Coordinates of C-alpha atoms and ligand atoms in Angstrom, one line a residue:
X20 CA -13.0 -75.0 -103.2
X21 CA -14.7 -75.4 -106.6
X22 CA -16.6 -78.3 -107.7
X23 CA -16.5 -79.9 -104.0
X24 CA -20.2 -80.4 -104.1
X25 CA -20.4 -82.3 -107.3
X26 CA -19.7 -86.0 -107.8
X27 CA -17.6 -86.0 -110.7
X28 CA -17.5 -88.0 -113.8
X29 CA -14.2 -88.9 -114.8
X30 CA -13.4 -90.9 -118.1
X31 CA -10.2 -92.7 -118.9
X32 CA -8.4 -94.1 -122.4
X33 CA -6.0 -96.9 -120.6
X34 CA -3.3 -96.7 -123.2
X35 CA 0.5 -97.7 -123.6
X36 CA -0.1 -101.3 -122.1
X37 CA 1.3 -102.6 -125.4
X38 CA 4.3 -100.2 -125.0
X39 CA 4.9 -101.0 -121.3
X40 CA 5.1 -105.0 -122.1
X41 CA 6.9 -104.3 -125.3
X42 CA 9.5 -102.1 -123.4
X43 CA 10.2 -105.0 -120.9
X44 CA 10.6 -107.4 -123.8
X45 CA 7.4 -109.6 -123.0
X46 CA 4.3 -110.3 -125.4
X47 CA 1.8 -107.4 -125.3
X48 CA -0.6 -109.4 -123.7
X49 CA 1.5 -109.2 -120.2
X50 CA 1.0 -105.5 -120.6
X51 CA -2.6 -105.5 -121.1
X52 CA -2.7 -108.1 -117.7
X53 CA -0.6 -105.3 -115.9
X54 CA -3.0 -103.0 -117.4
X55 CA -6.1 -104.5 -115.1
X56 CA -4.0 -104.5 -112.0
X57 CA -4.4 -100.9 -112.6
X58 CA -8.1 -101.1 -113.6
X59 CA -8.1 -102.3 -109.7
X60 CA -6.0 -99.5 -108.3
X61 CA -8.1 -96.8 -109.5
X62 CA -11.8 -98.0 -109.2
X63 CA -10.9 -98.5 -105.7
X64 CA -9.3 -94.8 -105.5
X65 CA -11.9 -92.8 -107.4
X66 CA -14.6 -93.0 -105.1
X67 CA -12.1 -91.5 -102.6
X68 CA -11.3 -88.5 -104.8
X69 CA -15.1 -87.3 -105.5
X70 CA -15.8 -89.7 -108.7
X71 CA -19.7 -90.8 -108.8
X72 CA -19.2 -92.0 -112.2
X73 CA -16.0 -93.8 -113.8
X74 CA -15.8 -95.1 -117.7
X75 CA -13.0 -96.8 -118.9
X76 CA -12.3 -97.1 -122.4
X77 CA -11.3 -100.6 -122.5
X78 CA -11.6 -102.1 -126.0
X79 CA -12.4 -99.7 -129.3
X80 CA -14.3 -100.9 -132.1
X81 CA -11.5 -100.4 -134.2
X82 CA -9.0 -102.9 -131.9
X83 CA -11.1 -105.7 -133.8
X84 CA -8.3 -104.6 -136.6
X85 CA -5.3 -105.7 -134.1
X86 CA -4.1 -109.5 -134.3
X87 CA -6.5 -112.3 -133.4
X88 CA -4.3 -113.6 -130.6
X89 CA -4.4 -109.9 -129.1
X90 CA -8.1 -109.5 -129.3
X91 CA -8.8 -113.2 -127.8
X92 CA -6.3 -111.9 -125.2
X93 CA -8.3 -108.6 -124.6
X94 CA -11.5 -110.9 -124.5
X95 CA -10.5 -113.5 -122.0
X96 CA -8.8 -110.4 -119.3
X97 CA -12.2 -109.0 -119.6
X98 CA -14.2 -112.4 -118.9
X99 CA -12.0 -112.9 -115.8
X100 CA -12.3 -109.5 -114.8
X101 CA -15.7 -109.8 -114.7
X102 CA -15.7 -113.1 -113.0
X103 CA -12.9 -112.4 -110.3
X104 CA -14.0 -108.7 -109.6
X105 CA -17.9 -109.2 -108.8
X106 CA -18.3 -109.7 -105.0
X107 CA -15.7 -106.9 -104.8
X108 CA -17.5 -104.4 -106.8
X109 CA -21.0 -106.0 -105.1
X110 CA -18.9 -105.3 -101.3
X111 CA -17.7 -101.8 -102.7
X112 CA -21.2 -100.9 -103.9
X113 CA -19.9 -100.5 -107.5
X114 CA -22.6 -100.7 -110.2
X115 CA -21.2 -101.7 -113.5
X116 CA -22.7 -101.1 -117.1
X117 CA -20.8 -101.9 -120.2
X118 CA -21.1 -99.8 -122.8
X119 CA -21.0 -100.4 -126.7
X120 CA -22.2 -103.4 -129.5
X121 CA -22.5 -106.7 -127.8
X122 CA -23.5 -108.5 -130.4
X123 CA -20.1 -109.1 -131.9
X124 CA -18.5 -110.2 -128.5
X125 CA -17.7 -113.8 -127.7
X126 CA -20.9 -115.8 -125.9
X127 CA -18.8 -116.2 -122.6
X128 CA -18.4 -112.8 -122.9
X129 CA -21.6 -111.5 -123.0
X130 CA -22.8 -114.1 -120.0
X131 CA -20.3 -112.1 -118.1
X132 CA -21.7 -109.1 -118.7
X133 CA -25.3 -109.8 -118.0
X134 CA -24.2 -111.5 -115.0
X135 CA -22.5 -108.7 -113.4
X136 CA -24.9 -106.0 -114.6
X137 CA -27.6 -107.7 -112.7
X138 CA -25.7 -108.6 -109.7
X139 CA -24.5 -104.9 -109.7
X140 CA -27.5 -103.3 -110.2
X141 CA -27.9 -102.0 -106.6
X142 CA -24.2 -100.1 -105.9
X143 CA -24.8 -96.9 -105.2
X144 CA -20.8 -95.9 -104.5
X145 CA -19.6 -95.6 -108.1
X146 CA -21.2 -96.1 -111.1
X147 CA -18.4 -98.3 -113.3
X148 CA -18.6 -98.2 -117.2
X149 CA -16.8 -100.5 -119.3
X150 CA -16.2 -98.8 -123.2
X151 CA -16.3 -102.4 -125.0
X152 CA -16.5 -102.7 -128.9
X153 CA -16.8 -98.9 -128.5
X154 CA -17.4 -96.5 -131.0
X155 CA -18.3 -93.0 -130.4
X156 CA -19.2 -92.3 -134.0
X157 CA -21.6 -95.3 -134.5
X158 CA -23.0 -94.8 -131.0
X159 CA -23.8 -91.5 -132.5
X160 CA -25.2 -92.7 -136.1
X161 CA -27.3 -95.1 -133.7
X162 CA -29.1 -92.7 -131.8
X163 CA -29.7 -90.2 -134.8
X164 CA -31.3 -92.3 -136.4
X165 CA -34.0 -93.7 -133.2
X166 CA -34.5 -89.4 -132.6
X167 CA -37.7 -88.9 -132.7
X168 CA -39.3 -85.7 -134.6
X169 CA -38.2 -83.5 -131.4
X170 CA -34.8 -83.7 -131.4
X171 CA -33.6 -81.9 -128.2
X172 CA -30.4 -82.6 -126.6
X173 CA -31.9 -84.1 -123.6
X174 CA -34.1 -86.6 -125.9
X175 CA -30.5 -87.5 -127.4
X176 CA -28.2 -87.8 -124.8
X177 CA -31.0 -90.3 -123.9
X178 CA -30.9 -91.9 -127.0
X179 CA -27.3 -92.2 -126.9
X180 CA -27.6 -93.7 -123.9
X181 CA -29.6 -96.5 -124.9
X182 CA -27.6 -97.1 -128.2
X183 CA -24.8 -98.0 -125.8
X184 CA -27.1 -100.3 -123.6
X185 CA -27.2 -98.5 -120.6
X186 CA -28.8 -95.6 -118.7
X187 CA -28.0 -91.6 -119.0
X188 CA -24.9 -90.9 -117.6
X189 CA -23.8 -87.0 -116.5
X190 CA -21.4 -85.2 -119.2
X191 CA -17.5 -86.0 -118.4
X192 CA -15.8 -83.8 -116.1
X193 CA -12.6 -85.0 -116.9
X194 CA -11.1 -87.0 -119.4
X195 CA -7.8 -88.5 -118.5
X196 CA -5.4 -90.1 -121.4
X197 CA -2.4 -92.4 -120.7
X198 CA 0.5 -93.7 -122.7
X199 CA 1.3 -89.8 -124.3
X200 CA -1.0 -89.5 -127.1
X201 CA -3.1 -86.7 -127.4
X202 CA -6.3 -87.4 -129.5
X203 CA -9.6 -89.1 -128.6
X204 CA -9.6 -91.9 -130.4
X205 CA -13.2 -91.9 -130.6
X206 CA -14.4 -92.1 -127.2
X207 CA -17.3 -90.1 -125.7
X208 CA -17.5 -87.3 -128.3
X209 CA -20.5 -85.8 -127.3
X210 CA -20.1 -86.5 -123.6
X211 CA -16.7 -84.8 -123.7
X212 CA -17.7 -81.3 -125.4
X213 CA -16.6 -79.3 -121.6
X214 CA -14.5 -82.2 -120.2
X215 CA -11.5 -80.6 -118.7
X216 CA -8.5 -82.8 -120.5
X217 CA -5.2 -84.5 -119.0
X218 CA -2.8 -86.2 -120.3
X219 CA -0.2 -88.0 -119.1
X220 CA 2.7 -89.8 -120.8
X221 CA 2.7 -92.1 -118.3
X222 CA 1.5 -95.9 -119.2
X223 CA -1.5 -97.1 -118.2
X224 CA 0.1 -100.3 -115.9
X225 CA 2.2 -97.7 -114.3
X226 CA -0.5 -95.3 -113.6
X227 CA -1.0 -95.4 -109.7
X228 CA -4.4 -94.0 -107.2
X229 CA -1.4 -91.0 -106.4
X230 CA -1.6 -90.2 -109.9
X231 CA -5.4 -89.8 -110.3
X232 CA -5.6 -88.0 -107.4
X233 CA -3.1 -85.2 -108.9
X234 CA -4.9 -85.0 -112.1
X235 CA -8.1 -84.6 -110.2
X236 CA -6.5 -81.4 -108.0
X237 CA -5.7 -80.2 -111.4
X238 CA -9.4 -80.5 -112.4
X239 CA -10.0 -78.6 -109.4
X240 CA -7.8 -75.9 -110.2
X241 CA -9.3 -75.5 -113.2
X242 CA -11.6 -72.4 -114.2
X243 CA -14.8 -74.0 -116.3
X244 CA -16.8 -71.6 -118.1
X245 CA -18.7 -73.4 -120.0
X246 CA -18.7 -70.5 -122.3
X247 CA -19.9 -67.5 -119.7
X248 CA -17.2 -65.8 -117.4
X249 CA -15.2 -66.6 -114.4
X250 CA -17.2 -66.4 -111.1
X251 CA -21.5 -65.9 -112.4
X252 CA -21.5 -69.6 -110.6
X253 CA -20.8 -71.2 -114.1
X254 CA -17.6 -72.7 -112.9
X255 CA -20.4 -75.2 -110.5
X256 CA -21.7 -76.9 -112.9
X257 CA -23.2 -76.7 -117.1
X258 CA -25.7 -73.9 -117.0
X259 CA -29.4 -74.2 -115.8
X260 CA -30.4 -73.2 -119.2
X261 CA -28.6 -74.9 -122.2
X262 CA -29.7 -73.8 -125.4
X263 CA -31.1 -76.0 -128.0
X264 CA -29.4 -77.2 -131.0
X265 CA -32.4 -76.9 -133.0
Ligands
LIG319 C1 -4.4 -99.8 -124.6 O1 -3.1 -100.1 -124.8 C2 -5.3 -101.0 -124.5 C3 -6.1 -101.2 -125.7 C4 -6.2 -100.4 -126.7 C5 -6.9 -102.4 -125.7 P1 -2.5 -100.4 -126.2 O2 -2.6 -101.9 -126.5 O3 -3.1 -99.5 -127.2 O4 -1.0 -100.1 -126.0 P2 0.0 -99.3 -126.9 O5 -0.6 -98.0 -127.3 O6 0.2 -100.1 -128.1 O7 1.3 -99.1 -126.1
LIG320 C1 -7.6 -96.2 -127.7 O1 -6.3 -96.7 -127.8 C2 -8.5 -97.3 -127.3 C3 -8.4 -97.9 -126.0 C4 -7.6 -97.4 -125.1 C5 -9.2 -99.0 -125.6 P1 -5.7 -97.1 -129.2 O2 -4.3 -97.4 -128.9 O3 -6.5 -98.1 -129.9 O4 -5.8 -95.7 -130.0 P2 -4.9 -95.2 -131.2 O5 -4.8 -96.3 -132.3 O6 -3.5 -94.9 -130.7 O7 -5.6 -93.9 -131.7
LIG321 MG1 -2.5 -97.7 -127.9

């Protein structure tokens, strides 16, 4: 079976919490609380599945324009995430990084952060990102502009990665979307130029381990070319030699 050998990295836009709560006439705040029940659900299932690296697009850089009582909402499910979550990510061997600005995130916040980076820093499961105060298009203006005079992809997937704060992750495998839209929403744009995409109309609360595992077998299914031809052994993994965008 294809891809068997390689840890994938799967990336997920948690939408339609706002939809589910609305739907069952409670403030959308109970749906983004449903929402992290299922945050639970599936970093516990993804290792199982063949995922070495998970990122969660939890909080976009432009949600800052949704009501105050929302984003304070967002903010304090995060915190307590955080908190409540950390000796069973540590037990689980998850290593978490956040990715994104910090410096516009509550204090409390931030303390959360650090704390569970560092106490993480040892998993070697699943590697756990957290998109926070995310923007794809600013992480991207951030690391043009600390490219040095060689401007090789390598060099700037590496600077990417430290405009977000953490280390080089691998390209996305598959990106998953809940809650029926069918756009980006500015997440991972250069991560996600051969990412196989799904998406689901289901909303993220309802979204179960059962349903990850089926988008994963169709990943599976799937024939990646990565712009060569079916079978040459491109369908593994990107090619051995990538050519420059110089
Ligand atoms: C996704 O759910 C969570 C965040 C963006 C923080 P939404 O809050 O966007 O839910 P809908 O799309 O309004 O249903
Ligand atoms: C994308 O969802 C951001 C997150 C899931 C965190 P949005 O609900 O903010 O995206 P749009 O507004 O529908 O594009
Ligand atoms: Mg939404």
């Amino acid at each position: 079976m294809k891809h068997q050998s390689h840890l994938l990295h799967a990336a997920l836009i948690m939408d339609g919490n706002g939809r589910w709560a609305t739907a069952r006439g409670l403030a959308r705040p109970a749906g983004h609380r449903a929402g992290v029940e299922t945050v639970r659900r599936i970093v516990e299932a993804a290792p199982k599945l063949g995922i070495g690296t998970l990122t969660l697009y939890a909080f976009s850089s432009d949600n800052w324009k949704r009501p105050w009582t929302e984003v304070a909402a967002l903010m304090d499910l995060l915190r307590r995430y955080l908190f409540t979550e950390l000796p069973k990510l540590k037990r689980e061997g998850v290593r978490l990084h956040i990715i994104g600005r910090r410096d516009r995130l509550p204090g409390a916040v931030r303390a959360a952060i650090a704390r569970a980076e560092w106490e993480t820093r040892g998993g070697e499961t699943l590697t756990l990102r957290i998109a926070v105060d995310y923007s794809a298009r600013d992480a991207l203006c951030r690391a043009a502009g600390q490219l040095g005079a060689d401007p090789t992809r390598p060099a700037f997937t590496d600077a990417l990665a430290e405009a977000m704060h953490s280390p080089t992750a691998p390209d996305v495998d598959l990106l998953i979307r809940t809650g029926g839209e069918q756009r980006l929403s500015d997440f991972l744009l250069w991560e996600c130029a051969y990412a196989e995409l799904v998406f689901t109309s289901t909303l993220w609360p309802d979204l179960t381990a059962a349903d990850l595992g089926d988008a994963v077998a169709d990943f599976r299914r799937r024939d990646r070319r990565f712009g060569g031809l079916s079978g040459d052994g491109s369908t593994l993994s990107q090619p051995i030699i990538q050519t420059q965008s110089t």
